[in-house]
Coordinates of C-alpha atoms and ligand atoms in Angstrom, one line a residue:
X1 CA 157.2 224.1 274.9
X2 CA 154.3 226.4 274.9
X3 CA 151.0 226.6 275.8
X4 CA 149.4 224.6 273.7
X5 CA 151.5 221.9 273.3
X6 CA 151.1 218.1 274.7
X7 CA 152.7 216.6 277.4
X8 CA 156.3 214.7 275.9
X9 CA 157.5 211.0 277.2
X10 CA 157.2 207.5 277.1
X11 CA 153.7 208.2 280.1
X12 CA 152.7 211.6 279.1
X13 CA 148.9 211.8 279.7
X14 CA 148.9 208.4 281.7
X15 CA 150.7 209.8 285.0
X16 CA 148.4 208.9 287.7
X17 CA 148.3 212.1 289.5
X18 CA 148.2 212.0 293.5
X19 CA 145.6 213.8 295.9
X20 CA 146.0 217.3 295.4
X21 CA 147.7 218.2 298.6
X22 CA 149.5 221.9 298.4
X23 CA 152.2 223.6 299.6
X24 CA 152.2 227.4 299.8
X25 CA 155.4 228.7 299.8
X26 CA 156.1 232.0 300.3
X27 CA 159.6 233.5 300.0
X28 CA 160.3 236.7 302.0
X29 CA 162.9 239.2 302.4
X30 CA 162.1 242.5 304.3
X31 CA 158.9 242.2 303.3
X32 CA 157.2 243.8 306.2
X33 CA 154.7 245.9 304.1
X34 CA 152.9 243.3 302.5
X35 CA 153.6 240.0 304.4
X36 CA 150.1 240.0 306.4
X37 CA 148.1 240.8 303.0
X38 CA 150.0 238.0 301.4
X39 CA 148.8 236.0 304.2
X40 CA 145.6 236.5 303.8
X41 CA 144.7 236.5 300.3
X42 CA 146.8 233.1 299.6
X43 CA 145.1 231.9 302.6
X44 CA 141.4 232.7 301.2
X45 CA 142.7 231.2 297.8
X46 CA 143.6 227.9 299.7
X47 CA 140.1 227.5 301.3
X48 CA 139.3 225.2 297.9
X49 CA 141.6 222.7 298.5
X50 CA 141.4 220.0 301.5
X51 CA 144.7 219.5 302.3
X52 CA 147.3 222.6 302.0
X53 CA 150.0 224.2 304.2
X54 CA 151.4 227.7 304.4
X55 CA 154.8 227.2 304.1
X56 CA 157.4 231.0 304.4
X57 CA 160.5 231.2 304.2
X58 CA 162.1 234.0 306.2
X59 CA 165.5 234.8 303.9
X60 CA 167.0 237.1 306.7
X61 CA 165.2 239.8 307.0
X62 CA 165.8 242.3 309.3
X63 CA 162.2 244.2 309.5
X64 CA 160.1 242.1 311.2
X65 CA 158.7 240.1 308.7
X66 CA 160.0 237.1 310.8
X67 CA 157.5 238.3 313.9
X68 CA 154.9 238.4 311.9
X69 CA 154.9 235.5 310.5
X70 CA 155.3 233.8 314.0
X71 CA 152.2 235.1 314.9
X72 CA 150.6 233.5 311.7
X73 CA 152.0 230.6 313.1
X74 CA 151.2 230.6 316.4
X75 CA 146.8 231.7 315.4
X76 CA 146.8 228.5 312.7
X77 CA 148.6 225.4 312.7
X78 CA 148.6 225.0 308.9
X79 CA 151.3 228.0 309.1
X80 CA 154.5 226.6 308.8
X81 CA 157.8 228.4 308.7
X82 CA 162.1 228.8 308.6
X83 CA 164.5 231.4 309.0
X84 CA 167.6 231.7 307.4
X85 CA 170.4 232.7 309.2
X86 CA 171.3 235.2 307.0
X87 CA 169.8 237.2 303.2
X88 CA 170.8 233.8 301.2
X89 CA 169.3 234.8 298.1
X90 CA 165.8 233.9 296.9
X91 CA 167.0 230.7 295.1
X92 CA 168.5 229.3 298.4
X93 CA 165.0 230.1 299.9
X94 CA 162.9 228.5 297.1
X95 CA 165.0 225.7 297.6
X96 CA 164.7 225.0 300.9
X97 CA 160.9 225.6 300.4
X98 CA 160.8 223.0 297.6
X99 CA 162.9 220.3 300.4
X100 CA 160.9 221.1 303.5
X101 CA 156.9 221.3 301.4
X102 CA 155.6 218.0 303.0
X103 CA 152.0 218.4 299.9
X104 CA 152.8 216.4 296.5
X105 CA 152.9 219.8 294.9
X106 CA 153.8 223.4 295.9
X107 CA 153.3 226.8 294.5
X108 CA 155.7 229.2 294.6
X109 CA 154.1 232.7 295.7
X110 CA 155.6 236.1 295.7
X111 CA 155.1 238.2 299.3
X112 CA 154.4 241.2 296.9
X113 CA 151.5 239.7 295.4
X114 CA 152.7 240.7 291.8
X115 CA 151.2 237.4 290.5
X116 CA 148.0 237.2 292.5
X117 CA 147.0 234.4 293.9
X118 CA 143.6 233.4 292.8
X119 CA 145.8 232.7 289.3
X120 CA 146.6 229.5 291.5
X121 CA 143.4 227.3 290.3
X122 CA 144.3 228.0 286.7
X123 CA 147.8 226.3 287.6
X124 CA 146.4 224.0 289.4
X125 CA 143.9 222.6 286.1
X126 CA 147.0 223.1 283.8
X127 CA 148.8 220.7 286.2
X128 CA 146.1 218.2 286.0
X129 CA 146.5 217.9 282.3
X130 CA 149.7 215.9 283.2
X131 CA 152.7 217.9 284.0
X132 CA 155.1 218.1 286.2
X133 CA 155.8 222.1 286.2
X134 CA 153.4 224.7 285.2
X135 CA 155.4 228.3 284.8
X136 CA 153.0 231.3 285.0
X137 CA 154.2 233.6 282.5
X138 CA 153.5 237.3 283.2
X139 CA 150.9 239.0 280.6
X140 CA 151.2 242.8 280.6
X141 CA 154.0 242.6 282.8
X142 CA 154.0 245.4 285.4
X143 CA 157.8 246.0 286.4
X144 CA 160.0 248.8 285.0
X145 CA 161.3 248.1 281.6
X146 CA 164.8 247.6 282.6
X147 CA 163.8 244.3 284.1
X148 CA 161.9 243.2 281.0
X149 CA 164.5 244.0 279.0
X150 CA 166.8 242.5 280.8
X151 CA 164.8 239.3 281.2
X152 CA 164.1 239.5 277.2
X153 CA 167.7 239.3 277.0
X154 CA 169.3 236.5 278.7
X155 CA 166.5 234.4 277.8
X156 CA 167.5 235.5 274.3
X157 CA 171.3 235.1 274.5
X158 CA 170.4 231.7 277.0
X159 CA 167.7 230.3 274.0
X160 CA 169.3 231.7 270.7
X161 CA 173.2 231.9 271.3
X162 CA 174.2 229.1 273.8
X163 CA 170.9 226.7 273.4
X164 CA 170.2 226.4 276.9
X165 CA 166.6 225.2 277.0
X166 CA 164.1 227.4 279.0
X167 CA 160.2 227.5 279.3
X168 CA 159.9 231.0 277.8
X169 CA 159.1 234.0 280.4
X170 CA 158.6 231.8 282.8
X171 CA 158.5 233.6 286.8
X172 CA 158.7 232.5 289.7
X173 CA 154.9 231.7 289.8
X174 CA 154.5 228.4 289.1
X175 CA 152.8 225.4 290.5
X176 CA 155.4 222.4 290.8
X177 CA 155.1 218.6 291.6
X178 CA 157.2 218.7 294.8
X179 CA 159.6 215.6 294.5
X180 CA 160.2 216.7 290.9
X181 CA 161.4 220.0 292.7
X182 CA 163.3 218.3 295.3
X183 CA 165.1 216.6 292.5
X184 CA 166.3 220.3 291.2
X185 CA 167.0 221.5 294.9
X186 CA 169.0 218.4 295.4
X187 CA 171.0 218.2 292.2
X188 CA 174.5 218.4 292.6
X189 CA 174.2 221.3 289.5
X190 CA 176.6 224.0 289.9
X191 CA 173.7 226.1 289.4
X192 CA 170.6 225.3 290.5
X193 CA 168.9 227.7 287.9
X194 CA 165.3 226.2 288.1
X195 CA 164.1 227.1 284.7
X196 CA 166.8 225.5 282.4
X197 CA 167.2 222.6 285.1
X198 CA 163.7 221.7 284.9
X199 CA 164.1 220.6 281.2
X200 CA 167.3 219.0 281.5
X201 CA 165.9 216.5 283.7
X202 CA 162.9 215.6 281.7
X203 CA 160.1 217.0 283.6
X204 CA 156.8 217.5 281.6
X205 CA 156.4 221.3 282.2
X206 CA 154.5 224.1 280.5
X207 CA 153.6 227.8 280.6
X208 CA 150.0 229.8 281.3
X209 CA 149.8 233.0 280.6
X210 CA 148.4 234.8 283.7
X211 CA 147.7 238.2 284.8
X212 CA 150.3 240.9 286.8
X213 CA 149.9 243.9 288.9
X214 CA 152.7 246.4 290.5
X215 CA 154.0 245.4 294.0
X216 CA 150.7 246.0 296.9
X217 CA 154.1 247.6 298.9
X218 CA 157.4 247.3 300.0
X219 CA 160.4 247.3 297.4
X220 CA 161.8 245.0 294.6
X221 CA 164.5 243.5 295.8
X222 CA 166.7 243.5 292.5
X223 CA 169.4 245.5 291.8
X224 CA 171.4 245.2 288.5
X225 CA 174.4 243.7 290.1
X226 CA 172.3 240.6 291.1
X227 CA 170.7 240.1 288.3
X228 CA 173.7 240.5 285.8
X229 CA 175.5 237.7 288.0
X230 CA 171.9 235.7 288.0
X231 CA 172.5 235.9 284.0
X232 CA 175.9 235.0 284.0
X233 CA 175.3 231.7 286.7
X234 CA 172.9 230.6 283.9
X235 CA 175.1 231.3 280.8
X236 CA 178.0 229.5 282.4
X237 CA 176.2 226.9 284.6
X238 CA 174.3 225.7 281.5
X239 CA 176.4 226.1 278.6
X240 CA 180.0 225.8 277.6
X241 CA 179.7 227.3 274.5
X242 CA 180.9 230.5 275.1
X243 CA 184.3 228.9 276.1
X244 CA 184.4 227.7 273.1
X245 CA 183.4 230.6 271.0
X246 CA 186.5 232.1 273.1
X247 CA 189.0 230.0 272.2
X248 CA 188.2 230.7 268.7
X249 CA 188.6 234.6 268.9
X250 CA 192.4 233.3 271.1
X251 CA 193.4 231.8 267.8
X252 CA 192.0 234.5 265.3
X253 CA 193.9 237.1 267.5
X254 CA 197.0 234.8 267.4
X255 CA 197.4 234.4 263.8
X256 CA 196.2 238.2 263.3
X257 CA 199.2 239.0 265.9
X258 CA 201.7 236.7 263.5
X259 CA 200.6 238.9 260.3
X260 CA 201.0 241.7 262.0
X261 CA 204.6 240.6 263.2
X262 CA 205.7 239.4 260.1
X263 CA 204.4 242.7 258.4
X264 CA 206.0 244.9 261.0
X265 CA 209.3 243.2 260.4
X266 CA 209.1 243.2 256.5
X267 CA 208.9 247.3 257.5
X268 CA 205.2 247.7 255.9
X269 CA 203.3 248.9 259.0
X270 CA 204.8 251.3 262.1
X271 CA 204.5 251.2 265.5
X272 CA 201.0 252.8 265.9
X273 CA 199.4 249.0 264.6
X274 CA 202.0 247.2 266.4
X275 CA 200.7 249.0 269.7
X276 CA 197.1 248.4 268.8
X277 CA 197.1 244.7 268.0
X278 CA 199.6 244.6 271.4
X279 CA 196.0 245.9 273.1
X280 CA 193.7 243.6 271.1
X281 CA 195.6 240.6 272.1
X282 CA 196.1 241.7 275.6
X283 CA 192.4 242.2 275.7
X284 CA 191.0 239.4 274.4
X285 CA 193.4 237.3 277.2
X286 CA 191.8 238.8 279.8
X287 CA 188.1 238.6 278.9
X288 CA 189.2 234.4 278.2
X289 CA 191.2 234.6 281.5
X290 CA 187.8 236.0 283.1
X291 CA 185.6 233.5 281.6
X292 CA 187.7 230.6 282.3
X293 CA 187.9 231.7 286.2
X294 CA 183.9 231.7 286.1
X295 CA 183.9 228.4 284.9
X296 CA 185.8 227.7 287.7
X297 CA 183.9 229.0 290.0
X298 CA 181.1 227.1 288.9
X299 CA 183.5 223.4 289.3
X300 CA 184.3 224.9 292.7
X301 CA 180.5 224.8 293.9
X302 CA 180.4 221.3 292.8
X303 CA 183.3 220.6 295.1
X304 CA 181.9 222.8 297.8
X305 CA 178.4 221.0 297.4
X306 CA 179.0 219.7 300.9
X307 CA 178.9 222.8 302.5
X308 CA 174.8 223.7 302.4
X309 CA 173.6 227.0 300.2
X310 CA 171.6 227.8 303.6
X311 CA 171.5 227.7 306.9
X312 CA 168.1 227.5 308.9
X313 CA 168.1 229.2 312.0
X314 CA 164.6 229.2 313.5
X315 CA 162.0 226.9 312.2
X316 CA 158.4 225.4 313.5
X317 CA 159.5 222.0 311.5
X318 CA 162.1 219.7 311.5
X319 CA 164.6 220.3 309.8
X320 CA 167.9 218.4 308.5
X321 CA 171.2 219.0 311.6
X322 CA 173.4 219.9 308.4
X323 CA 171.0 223.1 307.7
X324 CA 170.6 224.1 311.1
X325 CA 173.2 226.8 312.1
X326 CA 172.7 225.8 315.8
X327 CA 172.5 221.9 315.4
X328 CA 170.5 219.7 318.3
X329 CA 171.1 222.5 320.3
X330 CA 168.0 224.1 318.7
X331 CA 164.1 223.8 320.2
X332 CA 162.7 222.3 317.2
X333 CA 163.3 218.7 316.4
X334 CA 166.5 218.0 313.8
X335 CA 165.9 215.2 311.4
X336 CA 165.9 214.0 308.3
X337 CA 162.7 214.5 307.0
X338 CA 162.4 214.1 303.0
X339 CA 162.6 210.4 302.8
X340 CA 159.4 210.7 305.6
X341 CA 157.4 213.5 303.3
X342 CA 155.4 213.0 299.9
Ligands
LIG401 N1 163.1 237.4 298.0 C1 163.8 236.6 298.8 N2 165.2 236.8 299.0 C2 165.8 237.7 298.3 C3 165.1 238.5 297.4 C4 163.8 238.4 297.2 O1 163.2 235.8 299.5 O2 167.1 237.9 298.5 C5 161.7 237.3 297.9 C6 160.9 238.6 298.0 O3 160.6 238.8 299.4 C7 159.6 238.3 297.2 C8 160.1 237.4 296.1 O4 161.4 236.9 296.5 O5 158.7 237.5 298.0 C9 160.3 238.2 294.8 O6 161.1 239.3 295.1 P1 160.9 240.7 294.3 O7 159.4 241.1 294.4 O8 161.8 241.7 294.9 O9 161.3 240.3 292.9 P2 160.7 240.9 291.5 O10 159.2 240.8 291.6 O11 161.2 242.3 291.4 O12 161.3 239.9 290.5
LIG402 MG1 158.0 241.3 293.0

């Protein structure tokens, strides 16, 4: 879907949408350099709206980022906050943003300020045009070109080769209706990969482009590892074609090993092929014996879906006892809160 193109569904244009409470929700990790100029220039941003929180979401960090956002809390009410017990990842912290936003709609802000925030009103009258999701998509984006190459990529190879649907370029900027995103944080998905999850459940999304600027401090918190594995959780958790594309190269290599044994036998080709195809075939086992333990993995988290992807241990909100590390035991109230919220 791009820019320019209509709401789809049965009520597209007709949704009725609700008082434009927000949820800010900032995810942090170590981000001690930038965290109080986050603060402030979301805050300023949020002075046009009437009814907004601040929500961040502390994903272990170990620099202090966690202090000062208590004392955000502790000078303004509207500041709300939870730790995780441990680095869980930034989608485990987006998620539990998404569950514990009490406004019908949160935006998703970096603590970097890469997207800045004032980009948030442009979101906010896409949204109004009736959807669900609006994905900023970065224009003139300012990261090294590793990371937009490898973004180019796996949206290519997710798109083109496999057919996973995604909202092209889409960030992690984006302005989101929040039961729709509760729906995504809840889903029993192996994956909860928000972009290609987002379509699959029908929400009315879109993209806007909007503007980008280098990290105001602190480091990216990236490495190639992660995001090779972030690519791989969305080529297996979305698509089974490359299973099958596998089992396919299995029986080409088997009927090529046949010719080759029958050949080898009838005394036209030596022991130099017969060694080569040996290695082909042995090859091509493991990569399928690799792929098939990946998806796996991936029915293993659905079993495992019990066990939570976080586990909250300091908030100034209630929070659900099966998130809490410390259960009642903790200062802060333990409930269940969603079926309470928007
Ligand atoms: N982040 C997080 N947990 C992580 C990694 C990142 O909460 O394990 C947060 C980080 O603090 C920042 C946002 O996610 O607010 C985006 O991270 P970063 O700027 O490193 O990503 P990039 O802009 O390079 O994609
Ligand atoms: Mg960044």
């Amino acid at each position: 879907m791009s820019d320019t193109m209509p709401p789809t569904g049965a009520h597209a244009g007709t949704v009725r949408m609700p008082p434009l409470g927000i949820t800010a929700m900032i995810p942090c990790y170590n981000e001690i350099d930038c965290v109080e100029r986050a603060y402030q220039e979301i805050r300023a941003e949020l002075e046009r709206y009437e009814d907004v929180e601040l929500l961040f979401i502390d994903d272990g960090s170990t620099d202090g980022t966690l202090d000062a956002i208590k004392r955000f809390a502790a000078a303004e009410p509207r500041v709300k906050y939870l730790s995780f017990a441990r680095n869980f990842g930034l989608e485990a912290a987006f998620s539990a943003g998404f569950k514990y936003a009490s406004k019908p709609w949160t935006v998703q802000f970096d603590a970097d300020l890469q997207s800045p925030p004032h980009e948030l009103h442009r979101l906010v009258e896409k949204a109004l045009e009736g959807y669900d999701v609006v994905f900023a998509v970065r224009e003139n984006r300012q990261d090294r070109w590793y990371r937009r190459l490898g973004t180019w990529a796996h949206q290519m190879i997710a798109q083109r080769w496999l057919g996973i649907e995604l909202p092209t370029g889409a960030s992690v900027f984006r302005l989101v209706r929040t039961s729709v995103a509760r729906k995504v944080a809840d889903s029993r998905l192996s994956t909860p990969y928000f972009i290609a999850t987002i379509p699959l459940i029908g929400a009315r999304y879109t993209t806007l482009r909007t503007t980008h600027r280098p990290r105001v401090g602190g480091t990216g918190k990236w490495n190639l590892r992660k995001l090779f594995s972030h690519a791989i959780e969305l080529f297996v958790g979305f698509s089974f074609r490359p299973l099958t594309w596998l089992i396919g190269l299995a029986g080409a290599v088997v009927a090529g090993s046949v010719a080759i044994l029958a050949l080898a036998l009838s005394g036209q080709i030596g022991l130099y092929l017969i060694g080569v195809a040996s290695l082909v075939t042995a090859l091509v086992t493991l990569v399928l014996l690799a792929l098939v333990a990946r998806y796996l993995v991936r029915v293993m988290r659905v079993q495992a879906i019990s066990v939570p992807r976080y586990q909250i241990r300091e908030a100034n909100i209630p929070i659900r006892a099966d998130e809490a590390l410390y259960g009642y035991e903790t200062p802060f109230v333990v409930a269940e809160v969603w079926e309470n919220a928007s």
